[in-house]
Amino acid sequence: MRRSVVLGLAVVVVLGFGVAYKQGLLPAWVDGQVASSGPPASGRGGGTGKAGARNMVPSVTVATAETGNLPVRRSTIGWINSVSSTTVTTQQQGVVTTIAVANGADVKAGDLLVQLDDRAAKATLARDKAALARDQATVVSTKADLKRAQDLVARQVDSAQQLDQAVAAAASAAAVVQLDQANIDADQVVVDDMHITAPHDGRLGAFAITVGSLVQPGTTVVVLTDMDNLEANFTVSDADVGLLRQSLSAGNVPVRVSPSNPPTAAVSGQKAGGDPAQATPAAAAEPAPVPAAQATVDFIDSNINSGSGTMAVRAAVPNRNREFWPGQAVKVEIDLGSHSDVVLVPTVAVQPGQNGSNVFVVKPDQTIDVRQVQLAGIVGDRAGIVSGLEAGDNVVTEGQLSLANGMKVTVRDGKPAAAGAAPATDAPKTDAPQKKSGVPEQVSGSEAKL
């Protein structure tokens, strides 16, 4: 009895499903599954044969190989240092009375940074200047005594002993004046040290002292860094040391320095009307233009590090616009000569293969010839080839994924599509009747037709 009931319910469900399918009452996704499981109707999928035949011949974009020179360029990671980075310290003991500039300020050589209490130093200087004036008067007196003693000895009125004493007194007074002048010079140094100034141009860090602090000789005041004259420190492989030395003997060795982590700029959009509620979400961060500096090598080390097999190199980097910061990691590209008369192709035309690098060449009969090539190097969007390819060959730059040796292809225009243009599709039109279901019809892609 129970089995009969179950069979009856199954028959009812199947009949109901068939009626709903014929009247178009099924959801679109169920309808698609049913239609795909059975033989295609005469009205469904019409024209797919022509589209399939048309898609069997892939279309590609090509570029023509040409002969030229390619730089011998090496890329590495380095870091930025300042040519002059000075820790400014105190030379005298004193109390800080004034901090003349703000943290992080740009200063020139000689600018006042910190003022210490200099009253005691100025008093000592004034005392020694007074002593100098007194002793200079003594010198005048002793010189007069010496002159009189000389006259008396010449007339044989006075003894030679008196003359010797006058000479000694005059010399002693002159020596005292010299001592006073030395004391004044020392006092002036102390007074000057109470005014802490910038030793060179640069940018200040944060002050390590505050007004009212009692500082001792050697106390750190602030770090002053020259931001306009920097240097990039990096290493080259011992295999390239010979090329580097040859390049240096021929002239300047150019170096291109750019940030290893370029900045990004987030762009956000808003719909017309300015309604904040309708604002579109912020777009993905886009890389900002990468600042780069043209530098030159000004130093190579005198030995190769046996542990790493590299040699230290330094390049002078101008930094007038403050693109770089001391301690920053940078990407360094150094040119060590050039490859002459090599075949040049776009970098995207070179594809990795099992035995090396390959390029896909379109022969005059529009068939593909897969060639193994030997690379001289890759610089930016250009690749240099020393064997396996000749100038004038047409190489595939787009569409290599589905290609094979001997395959027939069509060459399409390599110009980019106009901005905003919708991509062309070869999807066949179908003549299937439209369902009258209240459920939205499911369409492949990212949008649904209601």
Short mmCIF file of C-alpha atoms in Angstrom, two decimals:
data_model
loop_
_atom_site.label_atom_id
_atom_site.label_comp_id
_atom_site.label_asym_id
_atom_site.label_seq_id
_atom_site.Cartn_x
_atom_site.Cartn_y
_atom_site.Cartn_z
CA MET A 1 0.00 0.00 0.00
CA ARG A 2 2.77 2.44 0.95
CA ARG A 3 4.72 1.61 -2.26
CA SER A 4 1.68 2.38 -4.38
CA VAL A 5 1.28 5.78 -2.73
CA VAL A 6 4.94 6.66 -3.34
CA LEU A 7 4.72 5.66 -7.01
CA GLY A 8 1.56 7.69 -7.43
CA LEU A 9 3.17 10.80 -5.97
CA ALA A 10 6.21 10.38 -8.23
CA VAL A 11 3.98 10.19 -11.31
CA VAL A 12 2.12 13.34 -10.26
CA VAL A 13 5.40 15.25 -9.73
CA VAL A 14 6.76 14.22 -13.14
CA LEU A 15 3.53 15.19 -14.92
CA GLY A 16 3.43 18.53 -13.11
CA PHE A 17 7.05 19.24 -14.01
CA GLY A 18 6.36 18.51 -17.69
CA VAL A 19 3.30 20.78 -17.79
CA ALA A 20 5.20 23.61 -16.07
CA TYR A 21 8.08 23.27 -18.55
CA LYS A 22 5.76 23.44 -21.59
CA GLN A 23 3.97 26.52 -20.25
CA GLY A 24 7.18 28.32 -19.32
CA LEU A 25 6.53 28.39 -15.58
CA LEU A 26 9.88 26.94 -14.51
CA PRO A 27 12.74 29.17 -13.24
CA ALA A 28 15.25 30.03 -15.92
CA TRP A 29 18.12 28.07 -14.34
CA VAL A 30 15.96 24.90 -14.19
CA ASP A 31 14.88 25.47 -17.77
CA GLY A 32 18.53 25.77 -18.86
CA GLN A 33 19.41 22.47 -17.20
CA VAL A 34 16.52 20.67 -18.90
CA ALA A 35 17.29 22.16 -22.28
CA SER A 36 20.99 21.25 -22.07
CA SER A 37 20.28 17.64 -21.11
CA GLY A 38 18.20 16.87 -24.20
CA PRO A 39 18.73 17.22 -27.93
CA PRO A 40 18.76 20.88 -29.12
CA ALA A 41 15.57 22.17 -30.63
CA SER A 42 15.58 23.42 -34.19
CA GLY A 43 15.15 27.00 -32.99
CA ARG A 44 17.76 26.80 -30.20
CA GLY A 45 21.46 27.33 -30.87
CA GLY A 46 20.89 28.31 -34.47
CA GLY A 47 24.05 29.62 -36.10
CA THR A 48 26.50 28.04 -33.65
CA GLY A 49 28.15 26.08 -36.44
CA LYS A 50 29.21 29.23 -38.27
CA ALA A 51 30.47 30.87 -35.08
CA GLY A 52 32.46 27.78 -34.15
CA ALA A 53 34.03 27.63 -37.57
CA ARG A 54 34.88 31.29 -37.41
CA ASN A 55 36.52 30.98 -33.94
CA MET A 56 38.74 28.07 -34.97
CA VAL A 57 41.20 30.53 -36.61
CA PRO A 58 42.69 32.66 -33.77
CA SER A 59 43.55 36.29 -34.33
CA VAL A 60 46.84 37.73 -33.11
CA THR A 61 48.68 41.03 -32.87
CA VAL A 62 52.17 41.18 -34.35
CA ALA A 63 55.22 43.46 -34.32
CA THR A 64 58.16 43.57 -36.71
CA ALA A 65 61.62 42.72 -35.38
CA GLU A 66 64.33 45.28 -36.08
CA THR A 67 68.05 45.70 -35.54
CA GLY A 68 69.45 48.09 -32.93
CA ASN A 69 71.53 48.53 -29.78
CA LEU A 70 70.46 47.35 -26.33
CA PRO A 71 72.06 48.62 -23.10
CA VAL A 72 73.76 46.13 -20.79
CA ARG A 73 71.60 47.03 -17.81
CA ARG A 74 71.68 45.52 -14.35
CA SER A 75 68.97 46.05 -11.75
CA THR A 76 69.42 45.76 -8.01
CA ILE A 77 68.15 47.15 -4.73
CA GLY A 78 70.07 49.82 -2.83
CA TRP A 79 69.49 52.40 -0.13
CA ILE A 80 69.86 56.15 0.18
CA ASN A 81 72.36 57.88 2.47
CA SER A 82 73.05 61.55 2.99
CA VAL A 83 76.46 62.94 2.11
CA SER A 84 76.43 64.97 5.35
CA SER A 85 74.50 63.85 8.42
CA THR A 86 75.79 65.49 11.60
CA THR A 87 74.83 64.96 15.22
CA VAL A 88 75.08 68.48 16.68
CA THR A 89 76.37 68.42 20.28
CA THR A 90 77.21 70.98 22.96
CA GLN A 91 80.80 72.06 23.64
CA GLN A 92 80.23 73.86 26.95
CA GLN A 93 78.18 73.45 30.08
CA GLY A 94 75.19 75.72 30.35
CA VAL A 95 71.45 76.17 30.64
CA VAL A 96 69.35 76.28 27.47
CA THR A 97 67.69 79.68 27.21
CA THR A 98 66.38 79.63 23.61
CA ILE A 99 65.64 77.11 20.87
CA ALA A 100 65.68 79.34 17.80
CA VAL A 101 64.09 77.02 15.16
CA ALA A 102 61.38 74.40 15.03
CA ASN A 103 61.76 70.66 14.77
CA GLY A 104 62.24 69.56 11.16
CA ALA A 105 63.15 73.04 9.89
CA ASP A 106 65.44 73.65 6.92
CA VAL A 107 68.48 75.70 7.94
CA LYS A 108 71.58 77.17 6.36
CA ALA A 109 75.15 76.91 7.58
CA GLY A 110 75.68 79.35 10.45
CA ASP A 111 72.02 79.68 11.45
CA LEU A 112 71.45 79.85 15.20
CA LEU A 113 69.88 76.67 16.56
CA VAL A 114 70.17 76.89 20.37
CA GLN A 115 71.27 79.64 22.76
CA LEU A 116 72.84 78.77 26.11
CA ASP A 117 73.15 81.12 29.08
CA ASP A 118 76.35 83.02 28.28
CA ARG A 119 76.43 85.67 31.03
CA ALA A 120 79.30 84.09 32.96
CA ALA A 121 81.31 83.58 29.77
CA LYS A 122 80.82 87.21 28.72
CA ALA A 123 81.86 88.42 32.22
CA THR A 124 85.08 86.42 32.01
CA LEU A 125 85.75 87.85 28.58
CA ALA A 126 85.24 91.40 29.84
CA ARG A 127 87.58 90.80 32.81
CA ASP A 128 90.36 89.51 30.56
CA LYS A 129 89.95 92.44 28.20
CA ALA A 130 90.39 94.83 31.15
CA ALA A 131 93.52 92.96 32.22
CA LEU A 132 94.84 93.34 28.70
CA ALA A 133 94.33 97.12 28.81
CA ARG A 134 96.14 97.30 32.16
CA ASP A 135 99.08 95.24 30.97
CA GLN A 136 99.34 97.21 27.74
CA ALA A 137 99.81 100.35 29.90
CA THR A 138 102.55 98.52 31.79
CA VAL A 139 104.26 97.78 28.50
CA VAL A 140 104.29 101.48 27.65
CA SER A 141 105.85 102.27 31.05
CA THR A 142 108.53 99.60 30.79
CA LYS A 143 109.45 100.72 27.29
CA ALA A 144 110.00 104.27 28.60
CA ASP A 145 112.13 102.97 31.50
CA LEU A 146 114.19 100.97 29.04
CA LYS A 147 114.83 104.01 26.84
CA ARG A 148 116.01 106.09 29.84
CA ALA A 149 118.27 103.28 31.04
CA GLN A 150 119.88 103.05 27.62
CA ASP A 151 120.57 106.81 27.58
CA LEU A 152 122.11 106.74 31.07
CA VAL A 153 124.33 103.79 30.24
CA ALA A 154 125.46 105.52 27.06
CA ARG A 155 126.56 108.56 29.12
CA GLN A 156 128.10 106.20 31.67
CA VAL A 157 125.82 107.61 34.35
CA ASP A 158 124.07 104.32 35.12
CA SER A 159 125.39 100.80 35.40
CA ALA A 160 124.88 97.96 32.95
CA GLN A 161 122.91 96.11 35.64
CA GLN A 162 120.22 98.77 35.57
CA LEU A 163 119.96 98.43 31.82
CA ASP A 164 119.57 94.66 32.05
CA GLN A 165 116.76 95.04 34.57
CA ALA A 166 114.94 97.51 32.31
CA VAL A 167 115.24 95.13 29.34
CA ALA A 168 113.83 92.23 31.39
CA ALA A 169 110.93 94.34 32.69
CA ALA A 170 109.95 95.41 29.17
CA ALA A 171 110.08 91.83 27.87
CA SER A 172 108.02 90.58 30.84
CA ALA A 173 105.35 93.22 30.26
CA ALA A 174 105.12 92.28 26.56
CA ALA A 175 104.72 88.59 27.50
CA VAL A 176 101.91 89.44 29.92
CA VAL A 177 100.10 91.25 27.14
CA GLN A 178 100.39 88.15 24.92
CA LEU A 179 99.01 86.02 27.78
CA ASP A 180 96.08 88.37 28.17
CA GLN A 181 95.34 88.16 24.45
CA ALA A 182 95.38 84.35 24.60
CA ASN A 183 92.92 84.43 27.52
CA ILE A 184 90.65 86.71 25.55
CA ASP A 185 90.73 84.35 22.55
CA ALA A 186 89.82 81.40 24.79
CA ASP A 187 87.02 83.39 26.38
CA GLN A 188 85.67 84.27 22.95
CA VAL A 189 85.56 80.58 22.01
CA VAL A 190 83.48 79.87 25.11
CA VAL A 191 81.11 82.71 24.31
CA ASP A 192 80.76 81.48 20.72
CA ASP A 193 80.08 77.92 21.93
CA MET A 194 77.13 79.24 23.87
CA HIS A 195 75.57 79.97 20.45
CA ILE A 196 75.02 76.55 18.84
CA THR A 197 74.79 77.03 15.06
CA ALA A 198 74.24 74.79 12.03
CA PRO A 199 77.52 73.40 10.67
CA HIS A 200 76.10 73.00 7.15
CA ASP A 201 72.89 73.29 5.15
CA GLY A 202 70.26 70.67 5.83
CA ARG A 203 67.07 69.61 7.55
CA LEU A 204 66.78 69.24 11.32
CA GLY A 205 65.35 66.30 13.14
CA ALA A 206 63.68 66.58 16.54
CA PHE A 207 65.53 68.47 19.28
CA ALA A 208 66.72 66.26 22.13
CA ILE A 209 66.73 69.14 24.65
CA THR A 210 64.24 71.69 25.94
CA VAL A 211 64.46 75.25 27.23
CA GLY A 212 65.78 75.18 30.80
CA SER A 213 67.80 72.01 30.40
CA LEU A 214 71.26 71.95 31.92
CA VAL A 215 73.53 70.45 29.29
CA GLN A 216 77.07 69.13 29.59
CA PRO A 217 79.80 69.00 26.95
CA GLY A 218 78.90 66.28 24.42
CA THR A 219 75.13 66.41 24.99
CA THR A 220 73.23 65.65 21.77
CA VAL A 221 71.18 68.62 20.62
CA VAL A 222 69.75 67.59 17.22
CA VAL A 223 70.64 65.69 14.05
CA LEU A 224 71.20 67.80 10.93
CA THR A 225 70.93 66.02 7.56
CA ASP A 226 71.84 67.37 4.14
CA MET A 227 68.79 66.52 2.00
CA ASP A 228 69.98 68.01 -1.29
CA ASN A 229 73.10 65.88 -1.79
CA LEU A 230 72.45 62.18 -1.37
CA GLU A 231 74.15 58.99 -2.43
CA ALA A 232 72.79 55.61 -3.47
CA ASN A 233 74.65 52.62 -2.05
CA PHE A 234 74.29 49.28 -3.80
CA THR A 235 76.30 46.26 -4.91
CA VAL A 236 77.18 44.64 -8.23
CA SER A 237 78.05 41.03 -8.88
CA ASP A 238 81.70 40.09 -9.17
CA ALA A 239 80.91 38.90 -12.71
CA ASP A 240 80.10 42.51 -13.67
CA VAL A 241 83.10 44.16 -11.99
CA GLY A 242 85.14 44.02 -15.19
CA LEU A 243 82.38 45.69 -17.21
CA LEU A 244 81.99 48.36 -14.52
CA ARG A 245 85.70 49.18 -14.51
CA GLN A 246 85.76 49.40 -18.30
CA SER A 247 82.77 51.74 -18.26
CA LEU A 248 84.39 53.95 -15.60
CA SER A 249 87.59 54.20 -17.61
CA ALA A 250 85.57 55.33 -20.64
CA GLY A 251 83.67 58.06 -18.74
CA ASN A 252 80.70 58.51 -16.45
CA VAL A 253 78.60 55.44 -15.68
CA PRO A 254 74.89 56.39 -15.68
CA VAL A 255 72.65 55.08 -12.91
CA ARG A 256 68.87 55.37 -12.71
CA VAL A 257 67.51 55.52 -9.16
CA SER A 258 63.80 55.16 -8.35
CA PRO A 259 61.80 54.21 -5.23
CA SER A 260 61.48 50.47 -4.72
CA ASN A 261 57.95 51.00 -3.36
CA PRO A 262 56.31 53.62 -5.61
CA PRO A 263 53.54 55.70 -4.02
CA THR A 264 49.91 55.04 -4.93
CA ALA A 265 47.06 57.49 -5.38
CA ALA A 266 43.48 56.47 -4.57
CA VAL A 267 40.89 57.93 -6.95
CA SER A 268 37.30 58.18 -5.80
CA GLY A 269 34.32 59.01 -7.99
CA GLN A 270 30.87 60.49 -7.38
CA LYS A 271 27.74 60.30 -9.47
CA ALA A 272 26.31 63.36 -11.16
CA GLY A 273 24.19 65.55 -8.91
CA GLY A 274 26.67 65.53 -6.02
CA ASP A 275 24.45 63.40 -3.77
CA PRO A 276 26.73 61.87 -1.12
CA ALA A 277 24.32 58.96 -0.79
CA GLN A 278 24.83 58.14 -4.47
CA ALA A 279 28.63 58.42 -4.34
CA THR A 280 30.47 55.54 -5.95
CA PRO A 281 33.00 53.62 -3.83
CA ALA A 282 36.65 54.60 -4.06
CA ALA A 283 38.45 53.03 -6.97
CA ALA A 284 41.38 50.75 -6.47
CA ALA A 285 44.64 52.49 -5.76
CA GLU A 286 46.49 53.34 -8.95
CA PRO A 287 50.30 53.65 -9.08
CA ALA A 288 51.40 57.26 -9.18
CA PRO A 289 54.18 58.35 -11.55
CA VAL A 290 57.44 57.02 -10.21
CA PRO A 291 60.05 59.76 -9.69
CA ALA A 292 63.48 58.77 -10.91
CA ALA A 293 66.86 60.45 -10.73
CA GLN A 294 69.78 60.23 -13.11
CA ALA A 295 72.89 59.61 -11.02
CA THR A 296 76.51 58.77 -11.75
CA VAL A 297 78.89 56.34 -10.11
CA ASP A 298 81.48 58.18 -7.99
CA PHE A 299 82.97 55.37 -5.93
CA ILE A 300 83.67 51.63 -6.11
CA ASP A 301 85.09 49.62 -3.25
CA SER A 302 88.66 48.35 -3.28
CA ASN A 303 87.73 44.71 -2.69
CA ILE A 304 85.03 42.14 -3.43
CA ASN A 305 83.13 40.63 -0.53
CA SER A 306 84.11 36.96 -0.61
CA GLY A 307 81.00 35.92 1.31
CA SER A 308 78.42 37.45 -1.04
CA GLY A 309 80.49 37.73 -4.21
CA THR A 310 79.57 41.39 -4.65
CA MET A 311 81.33 44.74 -4.64
CA ALA A 312 80.02 47.91 -3.03
CA VAL A 313 79.28 50.82 -5.38
CA ARG A 314 78.09 54.36 -4.67
CA ALA A 315 76.41 56.89 -6.94
CA ALA A 316 75.84 60.60 -6.31
CA VAL A 317 72.11 61.43 -6.42
CA PRO A 318 70.88 65.03 -6.74
CA ASN A 319 67.78 65.60 -4.65
CA ARG A 320 66.71 69.20 -5.20
CA ASN A 321 63.01 68.27 -5.32
CA ARG A 322 63.19 65.93 -2.29
CA GLU A 323 62.03 62.80 -4.11
CA PHE A 324 64.23 60.63 -1.92
CA TRP A 325 64.84 60.31 1.82
CA PRO A 326 67.93 59.05 3.67
CA GLY A 327 67.48 55.41 4.62
CA GLN A 328 64.98 54.80 1.82
CA ALA A 329 65.20 51.59 -0.21
CA VAL A 330 65.53 52.27 -3.94
CA LYS A 331 65.63 50.39 -7.20
CA VAL A 332 68.92 50.93 -8.99
CA GLU A 333 69.52 50.36 -12.70
CA ILE A 334 73.11 50.71 -13.88
CA ASP A 335 74.25 50.64 -17.53
CA LEU A 336 77.52 48.79 -18.12
CA GLY A 337 77.81 49.21 -21.89
CA SER A 338 75.58 48.07 -24.75
CA HIS A 339 74.91 45.16 -27.10
CA SER A 340 75.42 46.33 -30.68
CA ASP A 341 73.39 45.21 -33.71
CA VAL A 342 71.04 42.79 -31.98
CA VAL A 343 67.49 41.97 -33.06
CA LEU A 344 64.99 43.94 -30.98
CA VAL A 345 61.41 42.84 -30.30
CA PRO A 346 58.80 43.83 -27.70
CA THR A 347 59.34 42.06 -24.41
CA VAL A 348 55.83 40.56 -24.51
CA ALA A 349 56.79 38.65 -27.66
CA VAL A 350 59.26 36.49 -25.70
CA GLN A 351 57.62 33.51 -24.00
CA PRO A 352 59.23 30.97 -21.64
CA GLY A 353 59.56 27.45 -22.96
CA GLN A 354 60.82 24.09 -21.76
CA ASN A 355 64.28 24.61 -23.25
CA GLY A 356 64.57 28.39 -22.98
CA SER A 357 62.82 31.37 -24.53
CA ASN A 358 60.52 31.14 -27.55
CA VAL A 359 58.89 33.55 -29.95
CA PHE A 360 55.92 32.92 -32.24
CA VAL A 361 56.69 34.05 -35.79
CA VAL A 362 53.90 34.64 -38.31
CA LYS A 363 55.17 33.45 -41.69
CA PRO A 364 53.99 34.99 -44.99
CA ASP A 365 51.39 32.22 -45.40
CA GLN A 366 49.81 33.28 -42.06
CA THR A 367 50.98 30.19 -40.21
CA ILE A 368 52.84 30.03 -36.91
CA ASP A 369 56.51 29.10 -36.60
CA VAL A 370 57.64 28.56 -32.99
CA ARG A 371 61.31 29.48 -32.68
CA GLN A 372 63.70 29.06 -29.81
CA VAL A 373 65.84 32.19 -29.32
CA GLN A 374 68.84 33.24 -27.31
CA LEU A 375 68.38 36.46 -25.37
CA ALA A 376 71.03 39.14 -25.04
CA GLY A 377 68.96 40.86 -22.36
CA ILE A 378 65.69 42.59 -21.58
CA VAL A 379 65.51 46.34 -20.92
CA GLY A 380 62.05 47.69 -20.16
CA ASP A 381 59.69 46.87 -23.03
CA ARG A 382 62.46 45.75 -25.39
CA ALA A 383 64.19 42.38 -25.62
CA GLY A 384 67.43 41.79 -27.49
CA ILE A 385 67.90 38.52 -29.39
CA VAL A 386 71.28 37.29 -30.64
CA SER A 387 70.15 34.12 -32.42
CA GLY A 388 66.99 32.43 -33.62
CA LEU A 389 65.34 35.50 -35.17
CA GLU A 390 66.08 37.93 -37.96
CA ALA A 391 65.17 41.55 -38.54
CA GLY A 392 61.93 41.87 -40.48
CA ASP A 393 60.25 38.81 -38.94
CA ASN A 394 56.74 39.38 -37.62
CA VAL A 395 56.46 38.17 -34.03
CA VAL A 396 53.24 37.68 -32.08
CA THR A 397 52.78 40.14 -29.22
CA GLU A 398 49.24 39.21 -28.19
CA GLY A 399 47.33 35.94 -28.43
CA GLN A 400 50.15 33.42 -27.89
CA LEU A 401 48.19 31.31 -25.40
CA SER A 402 46.26 29.23 -27.95
CA LEU A 403 48.96 28.98 -30.63
CA ALA A 404 50.88 25.96 -31.83
CA ASN A 405 53.46 25.30 -34.53
CA GLY A 406 51.92 25.36 -38.03
CA MET A 407 48.58 26.80 -36.88
CA LYS A 408 46.78 29.19 -39.22
CA VAL A 409 46.11 32.66 -37.77
CA THR A 410 44.69 36.01 -38.77
CA VAL A 411 46.54 39.24 -37.97
CA ARG A 412 44.47 41.98 -36.38
CA ASP A 413 45.19 45.64 -35.87
CA GLY A 414 47.32 46.13 -32.77
CA LYS A 415 45.94 49.60 -31.96
CA PRO A 416 44.09 49.81 -28.63
CA ALA A 417 40.32 50.14 -28.69
CA ALA A 418 38.77 53.55 -28.15
CA ALA A 419 38.04 54.44 -24.56
CA GLY A 420 34.54 53.43 -23.54
CA ALA A 421 33.95 51.22 -26.58
CA ALA A 422 32.11 48.00 -25.85
CA PRO A 423 33.99 44.82 -26.80
CA ALA A 424 32.71 43.05 -29.88
CA THR A 425 31.16 39.61 -29.39
CA ASP A 426 30.45 36.81 -31.83
CA ALA A 427 27.79 35.15 -29.66
CA PRO A 428 25.12 33.57 -31.90
CA LYS A 429 21.56 34.76 -31.71
CA THR A 430 18.94 32.22 -30.68
CA ASP A 431 15.38 31.91 -31.86
CA ALA A 432 14.10 30.19 -28.74
CA PRO A 433 10.71 31.50 -27.59
CA GLN A 434 10.80 33.83 -24.59
CA LYS A 435 9.60 32.34 -21.36
CA LYS A 436 6.75 34.04 -19.60
CA SER A 437 8.02 33.22 -16.18
CA GLY A 438 8.02 35.94 -13.54
CA VAL A 439 11.60 34.97 -12.53
CA PRO A 440 14.40 37.03 -14.16
CA GLU A 441 16.06 35.20 -17.03
CA GLN A 442 19.65 34.20 -16.19
CA VAL A 443 22.26 35.58 -18.60
CA SER A 444 25.93 34.59 -18.65
CA GLY A 445 28.24 37.41 -17.53
CA SER A 446 27.97 40.00 -14.81
CA GLU A 447 24.51 41.42 -15.54
CA ALA A 448 20.97 39.99 -15.41
CA LYS A 449 18.22 40.94 -17.84
CA LEU A 450 14.93 41.66 -16.08
#
